[in-house]
Amino acid sequence: MAANVEFVRYIEELLAPLGSLTTGPFFGGRALKYHGRQFAWIIGSTLYLRVGDTTRADFEAEGAQPFKYTTKKGEVTVRKFYTAPEFLLDDPGQLLHWSRRAIDAAAD
């Protein structure tokens, strides 16, 4: 599924305070990068953030799910990217905070 163009613009506006944000195609969606590090991606109208060993539990505690897709051989789970918890889309300050943590996870 392609990224929803309007949703991508909305997320770009919310993340503008980060500066140095670039986007590009990725897995049929849009990758979001900070200084060349992919920390997020959008598919459809879903934002996925990069997680690491120190942040995964926080995402899971908020009900976030890892990215999954199905192949002929079965379901594949990508545990490096989780859905952004819903409350982040209503709280730009928290979205920036969690995005900075995703940037840190992308650096590991």
CSV table of N, CA and C in Angstrom, one decimal:
chain,number,residue,atom,x,y,z
A,1,MET,N,0.9,-1.2,0.0
A,1,MET,CA,0.0,0.0,0.0
A,1,MET,C,0.9,1.2,0.0
A,2,ALA,N,0.6,2.2,-0.8
A,2,ALA,CA,1.4,3.4,-0.9
A,2,ALA,C,1.1,4.3,0.3
A,3,ALA,N,2.0,5.2,0.5
A,3,ALA,CA,1.8,6.2,1.6
A,3,ALA,C,0.7,7.2,1.2
A,4,ASN,N,-0.1,7.6,2.1
A,4,ASN,CA,-1.1,8.6,1.9
A,4,ASN,C,-0.4,10.0,1.8
A,5,VAL,N,-0.5,10.6,0.7
A,5,VAL,CA,0.3,11.9,0.5
A,5,VAL,C,-0.1,12.9,1.5
A,6,GLU,N,-1.3,13.1,1.8
A,6,GLU,CA,-1.7,14.1,2.8
A,6,GLU,C,-1.2,13.8,4.2
A,7,PHE,N,-1.2,12.5,4.5
A,7,PHE,CA,-0.7,12.0,5.9
A,7,PHE,C,0.8,12.3,5.9
A,8,VAL,N,1.5,12.0,4.9
A,8,VAL,CA,2.9,12.3,4.8
A,8,VAL,C,3.2,13.7,5.1
A,9,ARG,N,2.5,14.6,4.4
A,9,ARG,CA,2.7,16.1,4.6
A,9,ARG,C,2.4,16.5,6.0
A,10,TYR,N,1.3,15.9,6.6
A,10,TYR,CA,1.0,16.2,8.0
A,10,TYR,C,2.1,15.8,9.0
A,11,ILE,N,2.6,14.6,8.8
A,11,ILE,CA,3.7,14.1,9.6
A,11,ILE,C,5.0,15.0,9.4
A,12,GLU,N,5.2,15.3,8.2
A,12,GLU,CA,6.4,16.2,7.9
A,12,GLU,C,6.3,17.5,8.6
A,13,GLU,N,5.1,18.1,8.6
A,13,GLU,CA,4.8,19.4,9.3
A,13,GLU,C,5.1,19.2,10.9
A,14,LEU,N,4.6,18.1,11.4
A,14,LEU,CA,4.7,17.9,12.9
A,14,LEU,C,6.2,17.7,13.2
A,15,LEU,N,6.9,17.1,12.3
A,15,LEU,CA,8.3,16.7,12.6
A,15,LEU,C,9.3,17.8,12.1
A,16,ALA,N,8.8,18.9,11.5
A,16,ALA,CA,9.7,19.9,11.0
A,16,ALA,C,10.6,20.5,12.1
A,17,PRO,N,10.3,20.6,13.3
A,17,PRO,CA,11.2,21.1,14.3
A,17,PRO,C,12.5,20.3,14.4
A,18,LEU,N,12.5,19.0,14.0
A,18,LEU,CA,13.7,18.2,14.0
A,18,LEU,C,14.8,18.8,13.1
A,19,GLY,N,14.3,19.4,12.0
A,19,GLY,CA,15.3,19.9,11.0
A,19,GLY,C,15.9,18.7,10.2
A,20,SER,N,16.5,19.0,9.1
A,20,SER,CA,17.3,18.0,8.3
A,20,SER,C,16.5,16.7,8.1
A,21,LEU,N,15.2,16.8,7.9
A,21,LEU,CA,14.4,15.7,7.6
A,21,LEU,C,14.2,15.5,6.1
A,22,THR,N,14.5,14.2,5.6
A,22,THR,CA,14.3,13.9,4.2
A,22,THR,C,13.4,12.7,4.1
A,23,THR,N,12.7,12.6,3.0
A,23,THR,CA,11.8,11.5,2.7
A,23,THR,C,12.2,10.9,1.4
A,24,GLY,N,11.8,9.6,1.2
A,24,GLY,CA,12.0,8.9,0.0
A,24,GLY,C,11.2,7.6,0.0
A,25,PRO,N,11.1,7.0,-1.2
A,25,PRO,CA,10.4,5.7,-1.3
A,25,PRO,C,11.0,4.6,-0.5
A,26,PHE,N,10.2,3.8,0.1
A,26,PHE,CA,10.7,2.6,0.9
A,26,PHE,C,9.5,1.6,1.0
A,27,PHE,N,9.7,0.4,0.6
A,27,PHE,CA,8.7,-0.7,0.7
A,27,PHE,C,7.3,-0.2,0.3
A,28,GLY,N,7.2,0.6,-0.8
A,28,GLY,CA,5.9,1.1,-1.2
A,28,GLY,C,5.4,2.2,-0.4
A,29,GLY,N,6.1,2.6,0.6
A,29,GLY,CA,5.6,3.8,1.4
A,29,GLY,C,6.7,4.9,1.3
A,30,ARG,N,6.8,5.7,2.4
A,30,ARG,CA,7.7,6.8,2.4
A,30,ARG,C,8.6,6.6,3.6
A,31,ALA,N,9.9,6.6,3.4
A,31,ALA,CA,10.9,6.6,4.5
A,31,ALA,C,11.1,8.0,5.0
A,32,LEU,N,11.3,8.2,6.3
A,32,LEU,CA,11.6,9.5,6.9
A,32,LEU,C,13.0,9.3,7.5
A,33,LYS,N,13.9,10.2,7.1
A,33,LYS,CA,15.3,10.1,7.6
A,33,LYS,C,15.7,11.4,8.2
A,34,TYR,N,16.6,11.2,9.2
A,34,TYR,CA,17.2,12.4,9.9
A,34,TYR,C,18.7,12.2,9.7
A,35,HIS,N,19.3,13.1,9.0
A,35,HIS,CA,20.8,13.0,8.7
A,35,HIS,C,21.1,11.7,8.1
A,36,GLY,N,20.3,11.2,7.2
A,36,GLY,CA,20.5,10.0,6.5
A,36,GLY,C,20.1,8.7,7.2
A,37,ARG,N,19.7,8.8,8.5
A,37,ARG,CA,19.2,7.7,9.3
A,37,ARG,C,17.7,7.5,9.2
A,38,GLN,N,17.3,6.3,8.7
A,38,GLN,CA,15.9,6.1,8.6
A,38,GLN,C,15.3,5.8,10.0
A,39,PHE,N,14.5,6.6,10.5
A,39,PHE,CA,13.9,6.5,11.9
A,39,PHE,C,12.4,6.2,11.8
A,40,ALA,N,11.8,6.4,10.7
A,40,ALA,CA,10.4,6.2,10.6
A,40,ALA,C,10.0,5.8,9.1
A,41,TRP,N,8.8,5.3,9.0
A,41,TRP,CA,8.2,5.2,7.6
A,41,TRP,C,6.7,5.2,7.7
A,42,ILE,N,6.2,5.6,6.6
A,42,ILE,CA,4.7,5.7,6.5
A,42,ILE,C,4.2,4.7,5.4
A,43,ILE,N,3.2,3.9,5.7
A,43,ILE,CA,2.5,3.1,4.7
A,43,ILE,C,1.0,3.4,4.9
A,44,GLY,N,0.4,3.8,3.8
A,44,GLY,CA,-1.0,4.2,3.9
A,44,GLY,C,-1.1,5.4,4.8
A,45,SER,N,-1.8,5.3,5.9
A,45,SER,CA,-1.9,6.4,6.9
A,45,SER,C,-1.4,5.9,8.2
A,46,THR,N,-0.4,5.0,8.2
A,46,THR,CA,0.1,4.5,9.4
A,46,THR,C,1.6,4.9,9.5
A,47,LEU,N,2.0,5.5,10.6
A,47,LEU,CA,3.3,5.9,10.9
A,47,LEU,C,4.0,4.8,11.7
A,48,TYR,N,5.2,4.3,11.3
A,48,TYR,CA,6.0,3.4,12.0
A,48,TYR,C,7.2,4.1,12.4
A,49,LEU,N,7.6,3.8,13.7
A,49,LEU,CA,8.9,4.4,14.2
A,49,LEU,C,9.8,3.3,14.5
A,50,ARG,N,11.1,3.6,14.4
A,50,ARG,CA,12.2,2.6,14.6
A,50,ARG,C,12.3,2.4,16.1
A,51,VAL,N,12.4,1.1,16.5
A,51,VAL,CA,12.6,0.8,17.9
A,51,VAL,C,13.9,0.1,18.1
A,52,GLY,N,14.4,0.0,19.3
A,52,GLY,CA,15.6,-0.7,19.7
A,52,GLY,C,15.3,-1.5,21.0
A,53,ASP,N,16.3,-2.1,21.5
A,53,ASP,CA,16.1,-2.9,22.7
A,53,ASP,C,15.6,-2.1,23.9
A,54,THR,N,16.1,-0.9,23.9
A,54,THR,CA,15.7,0.0,25.1
A,54,THR,C,14.3,0.7,24.9
A,55,THR,N,13.8,0.7,23.7
A,55,THR,CA,12.5,1.4,23.5
A,55,THR,C,11.3,0.4,23.2
A,56,ARG,N,11.6,-0.8,22.8
A,56,ARG,CA,10.6,-1.7,22.4
A,56,ARG,C,9.5,-1.9,23.4
A,57,ALA,N,9.9,-2.0,24.7
A,57,ALA,CA,8.9,-2.3,25.8
A,57,ALA,C,7.9,-1.1,25.9
A,58,ASP,N,8.4,0.1,25.7
A,58,ASP,CA,7.6,1.3,25.8
A,58,ASP,C,6.5,1.3,24.7
A,59,PHE,N,6.9,0.9,23.5
A,59,PHE,CA,6.0,0.8,22.4
A,59,PHE,C,4.9,-0.2,22.7
A,60,GLU,N,5.4,-1.4,23.1
A,60,GLU,CA,4.5,-2.5,23.4
A,60,GLU,C,3.5,-2.1,24.6
A,61,ALA,N,4.0,-1.4,25.6
A,61,ALA,CA,3.1,-0.9,26.7
A,61,ALA,C,2.0,0.0,26.2
A,62,GLU,N,2.2,0.7,25.1
A,62,GLU,CA,1.2,1.6,24.5
A,62,GLU,C,0.3,0.9,23.4
A,63,GLY,N,0.5,-0.4,23.3
A,63,GLY,CA,-0.3,-1.2,22.3
A,63,GLY,C,0.2,-1.1,20.9
A,64,ALA,N,1.4,-0.6,20.7
A,64,ALA,CA,2.0,-0.5,19.3
A,64,ALA,C,2.3,-2.0,18.9
A,65,GLN,N,2.2,-2.1,17.6
A,65,GLN,CA,2.5,-3.4,17.0
A,65,GLN,C,3.7,-3.4,16.0
A,66,PRO,N,4.4,-4.4,15.9
A,66,PRO,CA,5.5,-4.4,14.8
A,66,PRO,C,4.9,-4.5,13.4
A,67,PHE,N,5.7,-4.0,12.5
A,67,PHE,CA,5.2,-4.1,11.1
A,67,PHE,C,5.2,-5.6,10.7
A,68,LYS,N,4.1,-5.9,10.0
A,68,LYS,CA,4.0,-7.3,9.5
A,68,LYS,C,3.5,-7.3,8.0
A,69,TYR,N,4.0,-8.3,7.3
A,69,TYR,CA,3.5,-8.5,5.9
A,69,TYR,C,3.5,-10.0,5.6
A,70,THR,N,2.7,-10.3,4.6
A,70,THR,CA,2.5,-11.7,4.3
A,70,THR,C,3.2,-12.1,3.0
A,71,THR,N,3.9,-13.2,2.9
A,71,THR,CA,4.5,-13.7,1.7
A,71,THR,C,3.9,-15.1,1.4
A,72,LYS,N,4.3,-15.7,0.3
A,72,LYS,CA,3.8,-17.0,0.0
A,72,LYS,C,4.2,-18.0,1.1
A,73,LYS,N,5.3,-17.7,1.8
A,73,LYS,CA,5.8,-18.6,2.8
A,73,LYS,C,5.2,-18.3,4.2
A,74,GLY,N,4.4,-17.3,4.3
A,74,GLY,CA,3.8,-17.0,5.6
A,74,GLY,C,4.0,-15.5,6.0
A,75,GLU,N,3.7,-15.2,7.3
A,75,GLU,CA,3.8,-13.9,7.8
A,75,GLU,C,5.2,-13.6,8.2
A,76,VAL,N,5.6,-12.3,7.9
A,76,VAL,CA,6.9,-11.9,8.3
A,76,VAL,C,6.7,-10.7,9.3
A,77,THR,N,7.4,-10.7,10.4
A,77,THR,CA,7.3,-9.6,11.4
A,77,THR,C,8.7,-8.9,11.4
A,78,VAL,N,8.6,-7.6,11.2
A,78,VAL,CA,9.8,-6.7,11.3
A,78,VAL,C,9.8,-6.0,12.6
A,79,ARG,N,10.6,-6.5,13.5
A,79,ARG,CA,10.6,-5.9,14.9
A,79,ARG,C,11.4,-4.7,15.1
A,80,LYS,N,11.9,-4.1,14.0
A,80,LYS,CA,12.6,-2.8,14.1
A,80,LYS,C,11.7,-1.6,14.0
A,81,PHE,N,10.5,-1.9,13.4
A,81,PHE,CA,9.6,-0.8,13.2
A,81,PHE,C,8.2,-1.1,13.9
A,82,TYR,N,7.7,-0.3,14.7
A,82,TYR,CA,6.4,-0.5,15.4
A,82,TYR,C,5.5,0.7,15.0
A,83,THR,N,4.2,0.4,15.0
A,83,THR,CA,3.3,1.5,14.8
A,83,THR,C,3.5,2.6,15.9
A,84,ALA,N,3.3,3.8,15.5
A,84,ALA,CA,3.4,4.9,16.5
A,84,ALA,C,2.1,4.9,17.3
A,85,PRO,N,2.3,4.9,18.6
A,85,PRO,CA,1.1,4.9,19.5
A,85,PRO,C,0.2,6.1,19.1
A,86,GLU,N,-1.1,5.8,19.1
A,86,GLU,CA,-2.1,6.8,18.6
A,86,GLU,C,-2.0,8.1,19.2
A,87,PHE,N,-1.7,8.2,20.5
A,87,PHE,CA,-1.7,9.5,21.2
A,87,PHE,C,-0.7,10.4,20.6
A,88,LEU,N,0.4,9.9,20.0
A,88,LEU,CA,1.4,10.7,19.4
A,88,LEU,C,0.9,11.7,18.3
A,89,LEU,N,-0.1,11.2,17.6
A,89,LEU,CA,-0.6,12.0,16.5
A,89,LEU,C,-1.4,13.2,17.0
A,90,ASP,N,-1.8,13.2,18.2
A,90,ASP,CA,-2.5,14.3,18.8
A,90,ASP,C,-1.7,15.2,19.7
A,91,ASP,N,-0.4,14.8,19.9
A,91,ASP,CA,0.5,15.5,20.8
A,91,ASP,C,1.8,15.7,20.1
A,92,PRO,N,2.0,16.8,19.4
A,92,PRO,CA,3.2,17.1,18.6
A,92,PRO,C,4.5,17.0,19.5
A,93,GLY,N,4.4,17.5,20.7
A,93,GLY,CA,5.6,17.4,21.6
A,93,GLY,C,6.0,16.0,21.9
A,94,GLN,N,5.1,15.1,22.2
A,94,GLN,CA,5.4,13.7,22.4
A,94,GLN,C,5.8,13.0,21.1
A,95,LEU,N,5.2,13.4,20.0
A,95,LEU,CA,5.7,12.8,18.7
A,95,LEU,C,7.1,13.2,18.5
A,96,LEU,N,7.5,14.4,18.8
A,96,LEU,CA,8.9,14.8,18.6
A,96,LEU,C,9.8,14.0,19.6
A,97,HIS,N,9.4,13.8,20.8
A,97,HIS,CA,10.2,13.1,21.8
A,97,HIS,C,10.4,11.6,21.4
A,98,TRP,N,9.3,11.0,21.0
A,98,TRP,CA,9.4,9.6,20.5
A,98,TRP,C,10.2,9.5,19.2
A,99,SER,N,10.1,10.4,18.4
A,99,SER,CA,10.8,10.4,17.1
A,99,SER,C,12.3,10.6,17.4
A,100,ARG,N,12.7,11.4,18.4
A,100,ARG,CA,14.1,11.5,18.7
A,100,ARG,C,14.6,10.2,19.3
A,101,ARG,N,13.8,9.5,20.0
A,101,ARG,CA,14.2,8.2,20.5
A,101,ARG,C,14.3,7.2,19.3
A,102,ALA,N,13.5,7.3,18.3
A,102,ALA,CA,13.5,6.5,17.1
A,102,ALA,C,14.8,6.8,16.4
A,103,ILE,N,15.2,8.1,16.3
A,103,ILE,CA,16.5,8.4,15.7
A,103,ILE,C,17.6,7.8,16.4
A,104,ASP,N,17.6,7.8,17.7
A,104,ASP,CA,18.6,7.2,18.5
A,104,ASP,C,18.7,5.7,18.2
A,105,ALA,N,17.5,5.1,18.1
A,105,ALA,CA,17.5,3.6,17.9
A,105,ALA,C,18.1,3.3,16.5
A,106,ALA,N,17.8,4.2,15.5
A,106,ALA,CA,18.4,4.0,14.2
A,106,ALA,C,19.9,4.1,14.1
A,107,ALA,N,20.4,4.8,15.1
A,107,ALA,CA,21.9,5.0,15.2
A,107,ALA,C,22.6,3.8,15.7
A,108,ASP,N,21.9,2.9,16.4
A,108,ASP,CA,22.5,1.7,17.1
A,108,ASP,C,22.7,0.6,16.0
